[in-house]
């Protein structure tokens, strides 16, 4: 008997019929003797619908109220699932985050989980119940309802699994695992049987939107055995088969196999880059530029500072395209007024493409192979950054798909 957490995404919870299928699958696991906690998302489209209602009334609604509204989506799907389980003859109870309690900080619309009280969950599991806990939401120290950011149910599930020291966290979704790249961009993309948590982190952060990035961080920190698998298979397929399907996120140190040099090609279409020309090169400048950006909660990704000439340097960084205008406005206020830079340039039509693989640590020549491939395709590289296990380039968004396909091929990701 094992404690297993199941997470079902919006598509899997998309209709009462699908919810009944989820209940059948969960019932199968319960009958095999496992203790199951289910963390569902809102029914597909529901969170968007709820947030849009608020925007009909105000262009910039209060984040606290947005959370109050958005959290209801998961409350509905959780209750429906508990009823569906009861109809399957399974004793089941659903809880909202504040009932468990899932404690978070107070960063409305992007709150972080601090702690999960496992006492109620364990008592119910030991009483033979399937426990359903709303994804995406929690409660802050003042009792306000918070949400964890879009896609946050993944993080809820992994955090619940960590709190319970569950044997496995199964993320059921509308794809059957993690692919070498997005199959919609490259038709030769292949499902990976396993991927290390560090590679997954890079893939998720680089925009392979299978899992919310925070869930992967959580899985890594607490060593939660996490598997991404399809919720669209027949719910009654044999358990042994289901347990081996999808993609398992592994830990490099536990792995006995030699890793592939490159595991995947990640990309992010919607980036923007900002360059500040002729910044005086003195201590504190990077902080003065990026401080206001961080305060506004804008994610900065790649950062490049040039070699300085005549005590002046250029400073470039990327932000999500949706935050581009906000970042520019902030900089015009802070940098141009107070630091005295010459000019601020921006380009909101860039994309990032990265090759990712832990095998890079022990192999040379990956970067040159990547750059040669891009040059053969006539693609100009605007920025480059690297880490131990990834190389990223920023390029014109027009060439993103071409770059992904060419790199997928040259690194032979279509072959096992
Ligand atoms: N319902 C939330 C969203 O749409 C959370 C999730 O689905 O993971 O973002
Ligand atoms: Mg999701």
Coordinates of C-alpha atoms and ligand atoms in Angstrom, one line a residue:
X1 CA 0.0 0.0 0.0
X2 CA 1.3 3.4 -1.0
X3 CA 0.3 7.0 -0.6
X4 CA 0.0 8.4 -4.1
X5 CA -1.0 11.9 -5.2
X6 CA -2.9 12.3 -8.5
X7 CA -3.1 15.7 -10.2
X8 CA -5.6 16.2 -13.0
X9 CA -5.4 19.3 -15.2
X10 CA -8.2 21.4 -16.6
X11 CA -8.8 19.4 -19.8
X12 CA -9.0 16.1 -17.7
X13 CA -11.6 17.8 -15.5
X14 CA -13.2 19.6 -18.5
X15 CA -16.8 18.1 -18.3
X16 CA -18.8 16.1 -15.9
X17 CA -18.2 13.1 -18.1
X18 CA -14.5 13.5 -17.9
X19 CA -14.7 14.0 -14.1
X20 CA -16.5 10.7 -14.0
X21 CA -13.6 9.1 -15.9
X22 CA -11.2 10.6 -13.4
X23 CA -13.3 9.1 -10.6
X24 CA -13.2 5.7 -12.3
X25 CA -9.4 5.9 -12.6
X26 CA -9.0 6.9 -8.9
X27 CA -11.4 4.2 -7.8
X28 CA -9.2 1.7 -9.7
X29 CA -6.2 2.8 -7.7
X30 CA -8.1 2.7 -4.4
X31 CA -9.4 -0.8 -5.0
X32 CA -5.8 -1.9 -5.6
X33 CA -5.2 -0.9 -2.0
X34 CA -3.5 2.5 -2.4
X35 CA -4.2 5.7 -0.4
X36 CA -5.0 8.4 -2.9
X37 CA -5.1 12.2 -2.6
X38 CA -6.4 13.9 -5.7
X39 CA -5.5 17.5 -6.6
X40 CA -7.6 18.8 -9.5
X41 CA -7.4 22.0 -11.6
X42 CA -10.5 24.0 -12.4
X43 CA -12.5 22.8 -15.4
X44 CA -10.8 23.9 -18.6
X45 CA -11.5 27.5 -19.5
X46 CA -13.0 28.3 -16.1
X47 CA -10.0 30.3 -14.6
X48 CA -9.9 32.4 -17.8
X49 CA -13.6 32.9 -17.6
X50 CA -13.5 34.0 -14.0
X51 CA -10.6 36.4 -14.5
X52 CA -12.2 37.9 -17.5
X53 CA -15.3 38.7 -15.5
X54 CA -13.2 40.8 -13.2
X55 CA -11.6 42.6 -16.1
X56 CA -15.0 43.5 -17.4
X57 CA -15.4 45.7 -14.3
X58 CA -11.9 47.1 -13.9
X59 CA -8.8 47.1 -16.0
X60 CA -6.5 46.4 -13.1
X61 CA -8.6 44.5 -10.5
X62 CA -7.3 44.1 -7.0
X63 CA -5.1 41.0 -6.8
X64 CA -6.7 40.0 -3.5
X65 CA -10.1 39.9 -5.1
X66 CA -8.8 38.2 -8.2
X67 CA -7.7 35.4 -6.0
X68 CA -10.9 35.3 -4.2
X69 CA -12.6 34.9 -7.5
X70 CA -10.2 32.5 -9.3
X71 CA -10.0 30.1 -6.4
X72 CA -13.6 29.2 -6.9
X73 CA -12.8 27.2 -10.1
X74 CA -10.9 24.6 -8.2
X75 CA -13.5 24.5 -5.4
X76 CA -16.2 23.5 -7.9
X77 CA -14.1 20.8 -9.7
X78 CA -13.0 19.3 -6.3
X79 CA -16.6 19.0 -5.0
X80 CA -17.7 17.5 -8.3
X81 CA -14.9 15.0 -8.2
X82 CA -15.8 14.0 -4.6
X83 CA -19.4 13.4 -5.7
X84 CA -18.2 11.3 -8.7
X85 CA -16.0 9.2 -6.4
X86 CA -18.9 8.6 -4.1
X87 CA -20.9 7.5 -7.0
X88 CA -18.1 4.9 -7.7
X89 CA -18.7 3.6 -4.2
X90 CA -15.5 5.3 -2.9
X91 CA -15.8 7.2 0.4
X92 CA -14.5 10.7 -0.5
X93 CA -14.2 14.2 0.9
X94 CA -13.1 17.4 -0.8
X95 CA -11.3 20.4 0.9
X96 CA -10.4 23.9 -0.2
X97 CA -6.9 25.1 0.6
X98 CA -7.9 27.0 3.7
X99 CA -9.6 23.9 5.1
X100 CA -6.5 21.7 5.0
X101 CA -4.6 24.1 5.6
X102 CA -2.3 25.0 2.7
X103 CA -0.4 27.9 4.1
X104 CA 1.1 30.5 1.6
X105 CA 2.6 33.9 1.7
X106 CA 0.5 36.9 0.8
X107 CA 1.8 37.5 -2.8
X108 CA -1.7 37.5 -4.3
X109 CA -1.9 35.8 -7.8
X110 CA 1.6 34.3 -7.3
X111 CA 1.7 33.1 -3.8
X112 CA 4.2 30.6 -2.5
X113 CA 3.4 27.6 -0.4
X114 CA 5.0 27.8 3.0
X115 CA 3.6 24.8 4.7
X116 CA 0.9 22.1 4.4
X117 CA -0.8 20.7 7.5
X118 CA -1.0 16.9 6.8
X119 CA -3.1 15.9 9.9
X120 CA -6.5 16.1 8.4
X121 CA -5.4 14.4 5.1
X122 CA -3.7 11.5 7.0
X123 CA -6.7 11.0 9.2
X124 CA -9.0 10.8 6.2
X125 CA -6.7 8.5 4.3
X126 CA -6.4 6.2 7.3
X127 CA -10.2 6.1 7.5
X128 CA -10.2 4.8 3.9
X129 CA -11.2 8.0 2.1
X130 CA -10.1 9.4 -1.2
X131 CA -9.1 13.0 -0.3
X132 CA -9.6 15.7 -2.9
X133 CA -7.8 18.9 -2.3
X134 CA -8.2 22.0 -4.5
X135 CA -5.2 22.8 -6.6
X136 CA -3.9 26.4 -7.2
X137 CA -5.0 27.9 -3.9
X138 CA -4.0 28.4 -0.3
X139 CA -4.5 30.8 2.6
X140 CA -2.2 33.5 3.8
X141 CA -1.3 34.2 7.5
X142 CA -4.2 36.7 7.6
X143 CA -6.8 34.2 6.4
X144 CA -7.0 35.6 2.8
X145 CA -7.4 33.2 0.0
X146 CA -4.4 33.2 -2.3
X147 CA -3.6 31.5 -5.6
X148 CA -0.3 30.2 -6.8
X149 CA -0.1 31.6 -10.3
X150 CA -1.4 30.2 -13.6
X151 CA -0.8 26.4 -13.8
X152 CA -0.3 26.4 -10.0
X153 CA -2.2 23.1 -9.4
X154 CA 0.9 21.2 -10.4
X155 CA 2.7 22.9 -7.6
X156 CA -0.1 22.2 -5.2
X157 CA 0.1 18.5 -6.1
X158 CA 3.8 18.2 -5.7
X159 CA 3.7 20.1 -2.4
X160 CA 1.0 17.9 -1.0
X161 CA 3.0 14.8 -2.1
X162 CA 6.1 16.3 -0.3
X163 CA 4.1 17.1 2.8
X164 CA 2.7 13.5 2.9
X165 CA 6.1 11.9 1.9
X166 CA 4.0 10.2 -0.8
X167 CA 5.5 7.4 -2.8
X168 CA 4.7 9.1 -6.1
X169 CA 3.1 12.1 -7.5
X170 CA 1.3 11.4 -10.8
X171 CA 0.5 14.4 -12.9
X172 CA -2.2 13.4 -15.3
X173 CA -2.5 15.7 -18.2
X174 CA -3.7 16.0 -21.8
X175 CA -0.2 15.0 -23.2
X176 CA 1.3 11.6 -22.5
X177 CA 4.6 12.8 -21.2
X178 CA 7.5 15.2 -21.7
X179 CA 8.7 15.4 -25.2
X180 CA 12.1 16.3 -26.7
X181 CA 10.5 19.4 -27.9
X182 CA 7.0 20.7 -28.6
X183 CA 5.4 18.2 -31.2
X184 CA 3.4 21.1 -32.6
X185 CA 6.6 22.7 -33.7
X186 CA 8.6 19.7 -34.6
X187 CA 6.7 16.6 -35.7
X188 CA 9.7 14.3 -35.0
X189 CA 9.5 15.2 -31.3
X190 CA 9.7 12.0 -29.1
X191 CA 8.4 11.2 -25.7
X192 CA 11.1 10.8 -23.1
X193 CA 10.8 7.8 -20.7
X194 CA 12.7 9.8 -18.1
X195 CA 14.3 13.2 -17.7
X196 CA 16.3 14.5 -14.8
X197 CA 14.8 17.0 -12.5
X198 CA 17.4 19.5 -13.5
X199 CA 16.7 19.1 -17.2
X200 CA 13.0 19.3 -16.5
X201 CA 13.6 22.6 -14.6
X202 CA 15.3 24.0 -17.6
X203 CA 12.7 22.7 -20.0
X204 CA 9.9 24.0 -17.8
X205 CA 11.5 27.4 -17.3
X206 CA 12.3 27.7 -20.9
X207 CA 8.7 27.4 -21.8
X208 CA 7.8 23.8 -22.3
X209 CA 4.6 24.3 -20.5
X210 CA 4.0 20.7 -19.4
X211 CA 4.5 21.5 -15.7
X212 CA 4.5 24.8 -13.7
X213 CA 8.1 25.5 -13.0
X214 CA 7.6 25.8 -9.2
X215 CA 6.3 22.3 -9.1
X216 CA 9.6 21.0 -10.5
X217 CA 11.5 23.1 -8.0
X218 CA 9.5 21.5 -5.3
X219 CA 10.0 18.0 -6.6
X220 CA 13.7 18.6 -6.7
X221 CA 13.9 20.1 -3.3
X222 CA 11.9 17.4 -1.5
X223 CA 12.8 14.6 -3.9
X224 CA 9.3 13.9 -4.8
X225 CA 9.1 11.1 -7.4
X226 CA 7.0 12.8 -10.1
X227 CA 5.6 11.3 -13.3
X228 CA 3.8 13.1 -16.1
X229 CA 1.3 10.8 -17.8
X230 CA -1.9 10.9 -19.9
X231 CA -5.4 11.2 -18.5
X232 CA -6.9 10.5 -21.9
X233 CA -6.2 6.7 -21.8
X234 CA -9.0 4.3 -20.9
X235 CA -9.3 4.8 -17.1
X236 CA -9.5 1.0 -16.7
X237 CA -6.2 0.1 -18.3
X238 CA -4.2 -2.2 -16.0
X239 CA -2.5 -0.5 -13.2
X240 CA 1.0 -2.0 -14.0
X241 CA 0.8 -0.5 -17.5
X242 CA -0.3 2.9 -16.2
X243 CA 2.4 2.9 -13.6
X244 CA 5.1 2.6 -16.3
X245 CA 3.6 5.1 -18.8
X246 CA 4.5 8.7 -19.3
X247 CA 7.7 10.4 -18.3
X248 CA 9.4 9.9 -14.9
X249 CA 11.4 12.8 -13.5
X250 CA 14.5 11.3 -12.1
X251 CA 17.4 12.5 -10.0
X252 CA 20.8 12.4 -11.7
X253 CA 22.6 10.9 -8.7
X254 CA 20.2 8.0 -8.6
X255 CA 20.4 7.2 -12.3
X256 CA 22.5 4.3 -13.5
X257 CA 22.3 5.0 -17.2
X258 CA 24.6 7.3 -19.0
X259 CA 22.7 10.4 -19.9
X260 CA 22.1 11.5 -23.5
X261 CA 24.2 14.6 -24.3
X262 CA 21.1 16.6 -25.2
X263 CA 17.7 15.7 -23.9
X264 CA 15.6 18.4 -25.4
X265 CA 15.1 21.6 -27.2
X266 CA 13.2 24.2 -25.3
X267 CA 11.9 27.5 -26.5
X268 CA 10.0 30.5 -25.5
X269 CA 8.3 32.5 -28.2
X270 CA 7.2 35.5 -26.2
X271 CA 10.3 37.3 -25.1
X272 CA 11.4 40.9 -25.4
X273 CA 14.9 42.4 -25.0
X274 CA 15.9 45.7 -23.7
X275 CA 19.3 47.4 -24.1
X276 CA 20.5 50.4 -22.2
X277 CA 23.2 52.2 -24.1
X278 CA 26.1 54.0 -22.5
X279 CA 25.5 53.3 -18.8
X280 CA 28.3 54.7 -16.6
X281 CA 30.3 51.7 -15.5
X282 CA 30.4 52.0 -11.7
X283 CA 29.5 49.8 -8.8
X284 CA 25.7 49.6 -8.2
X285 CA 24.6 50.2 -11.8
X286 CA 23.2 46.7 -12.5
X287 CA 21.3 47.0 -9.2
X288 CA 20.0 50.4 -10.1
X289 CA 18.7 49.2 -13.4
X290 CA 17.2 45.9 -12.3
X291 CA 16.1 46.9 -8.8
X292 CA 12.9 48.7 -10.0
X293 CA 12.2 45.8 -12.4
X294 CA 12.4 43.3 -9.6
X295 CA 10.2 45.4 -7.3
X296 CA 7.6 45.4 -10.0
X297 CA 7.8 41.6 -9.9
X298 CA 8.9 41.4 -13.5
X299 CA 10.9 38.3 -14.3
X300 CA 14.3 39.1 -15.8
X301 CA 15.9 36.2 -17.7
X302 CA 19.1 36.7 -19.6
X303 CA 21.4 39.5 -18.6
X304 CA 24.4 40.6 -20.5
X305 CA 26.8 43.5 -19.6
X306 CA 29.4 44.4 -22.2
X307 CA 33.0 45.1 -21.7
X308 CA 33.2 48.8 -20.9
X309 CA 34.7 51.4 -23.2
X310 CA 35.6 54.8 -21.8
X311 CA 33.9 53.9 -18.5
X312 CA 30.6 53.3 -20.3
X313 CA 29.0 50.0 -21.0
X314 CA 25.8 48.6 -22.6
X315 CA 23.5 46.5 -20.6
X316 CA 21.0 44.1 -22.1
X317 CA 18.4 41.8 -20.6
X318 CA 15.2 40.0 -21.5
X319 CA 11.8 40.0 -20.0
X320 CA 8.5 38.2 -20.9
X321 CA 6.9 40.1 -23.8
X322 CA 3.8 40.8 -21.7
X323 CA 5.9 42.8 -19.3
X324 CA 7.9 44.6 -21.9
X325 CA 6.1 48.0 -21.9
X326 CA 5.9 48.1 -18.2
X327 CA 9.6 47.4 -17.9
X328 CA 10.4 50.1 -20.5
X329 CA 8.3 52.7 -18.7
X330 CA 10.0 51.8 -15.4
X331 CA 13.4 52.2 -16.9
X332 CA 12.6 55.5 -18.5
X333 CA 11.7 56.8 -15.1
X334 CA 14.6 55.3 -13.2
X335 CA 17.5 54.8 -15.5
X336 CA 17.3 57.7 -17.8
X337 CA 16.4 60.2 -15.1
X338 CA 18.8 59.1 -12.5
X339 CA 21.6 57.2 -14.0
X340 CA 22.1 59.2 -17.2
X341 CA 22.2 56.5 -19.8
X342 CA 22.2 57.6 -23.4
X343 CA 19.4 55.6 -24.8
X344 CA 17.1 52.7 -24.2
X345 CA 16.4 50.3 -27.1
X346 CA 14.0 47.5 -27.2
X347 CA 12.9 44.6 -29.3
X348 CA 9.6 42.9 -28.4
X349 CA 9.8 40.3 -31.2
X350 CA 12.4 37.9 -30.1
X351 CA 12.3 34.3 -29.0
X352 CA 14.6 32.1 -27.0
X353 CA 15.7 28.7 -28.1
X354 CA 17.8 26.4 -25.9
X355 CA 19.4 23.0 -26.0
X356 CA 19.2 21.2 -22.7
X357 CA 21.0 18.1 -21.3
X358 CA 23.0 17.0 -18.3
X359 CA 25.3 15.1 -20.6
X360 CA 26.7 18.5 -21.6
X361 CA 28.7 18.4 -18.4
X362 CA 30.9 15.7 -19.8
X363 CA 30.9 16.4 -23.5
X364 CA 32.5 19.2 -25.5
X365 CA 31.4 20.8 -28.7
X366 CA 27.7 21.2 -28.0
X367 CA 27.8 25.0 -28.3
X368 CA 29.8 25.0 -31.6
X369 CA 27.4 22.4 -33.1
X370 CA 24.5 24.6 -32.1
X371 CA 26.0 27.8 -33.5
X372 CA 27.1 26.0 -36.7
X373 CA 23.5 24.7 -37.2
X374 CA 22.0 28.1 -36.8
X375 CA 24.5 29.7 -39.1
X376 CA 23.8 27.1 -41.8
X377 CA 20.1 28.1 -41.5
X378 CA 21.1 31.8 -41.9
X379 CA 19.8 32.6 -38.4
X380 CA 21.4 35.5 -36.6
X381 CA 22.1 35.1 -32.9
X382 CA 21.2 38.2 -30.8
X383 CA 22.2 37.0 -27.4
X384 CA 23.8 33.9 -25.9
X385 CA 23.8 32.5 -22.4
X386 CA 24.8 29.2 -21.0
X387 CA 24.6 27.2 -17.8
X388 CA 26.2 23.8 -17.0
X389 CA 23.4 22.0 -18.7
X390 CA 21.9 24.4 -21.3
X391 CA 22.8 26.8 -24.0
X392 CA 20.3 29.4 -24.9
X393 CA 20.2 31.9 -27.8
X394 CA 17.9 34.8 -28.4
X395 CA 16.9 35.1 -32.0
X396 CA 14.3 36.9 -34.2
X397 CA 10.9 35.3 -33.5
X398 CA 10.5 34.7 -37.2
X399 CA 13.1 32.0 -37.1
X400 CA 12.2 30.2 -33.9
X401 CA 10.4 27.2 -35.4
X402 CA 13.1 26.8 -38.0
X403 CA 15.8 26.8 -35.3
X404 CA 14.0 24.3 -33.1
X405 CA 13.5 21.8 -36.0
X406 CA 17.1 22.2 -37.2
X407 CA 18.5 21.7 -33.7
X408 CA 16.3 18.7 -33.0
X409 CA 17.6 17.1 -36.1
X410 CA 21.2 17.8 -35.7
X411 CA 21.3 16.5 -32.1
X412 CA 19.4 13.4 -33.3
X413 CA 16.6 13.8 -30.8
X414 CA 14.3 12.0 -33.2
X415 CA 16.2 8.8 -32.5
X416 CA 16.2 6.8 -29.3
Ligands
LIG1 N1 -6.8 26.7 -12.8 C1 -5.5 27.3 -12.7 C2 -5.1 27.8 -14.1 O1 -5.9 27.7 -15.0 C3 -4.5 26.4 -12.1 C4 -4.2 25.2 -12.9 O2 -4.9 24.8 -13.8 O3 -3.1 24.6 -12.6 O4 -4.1 28.4 -14.2
LIG2 MG1 -1.3 22.9 -16.3

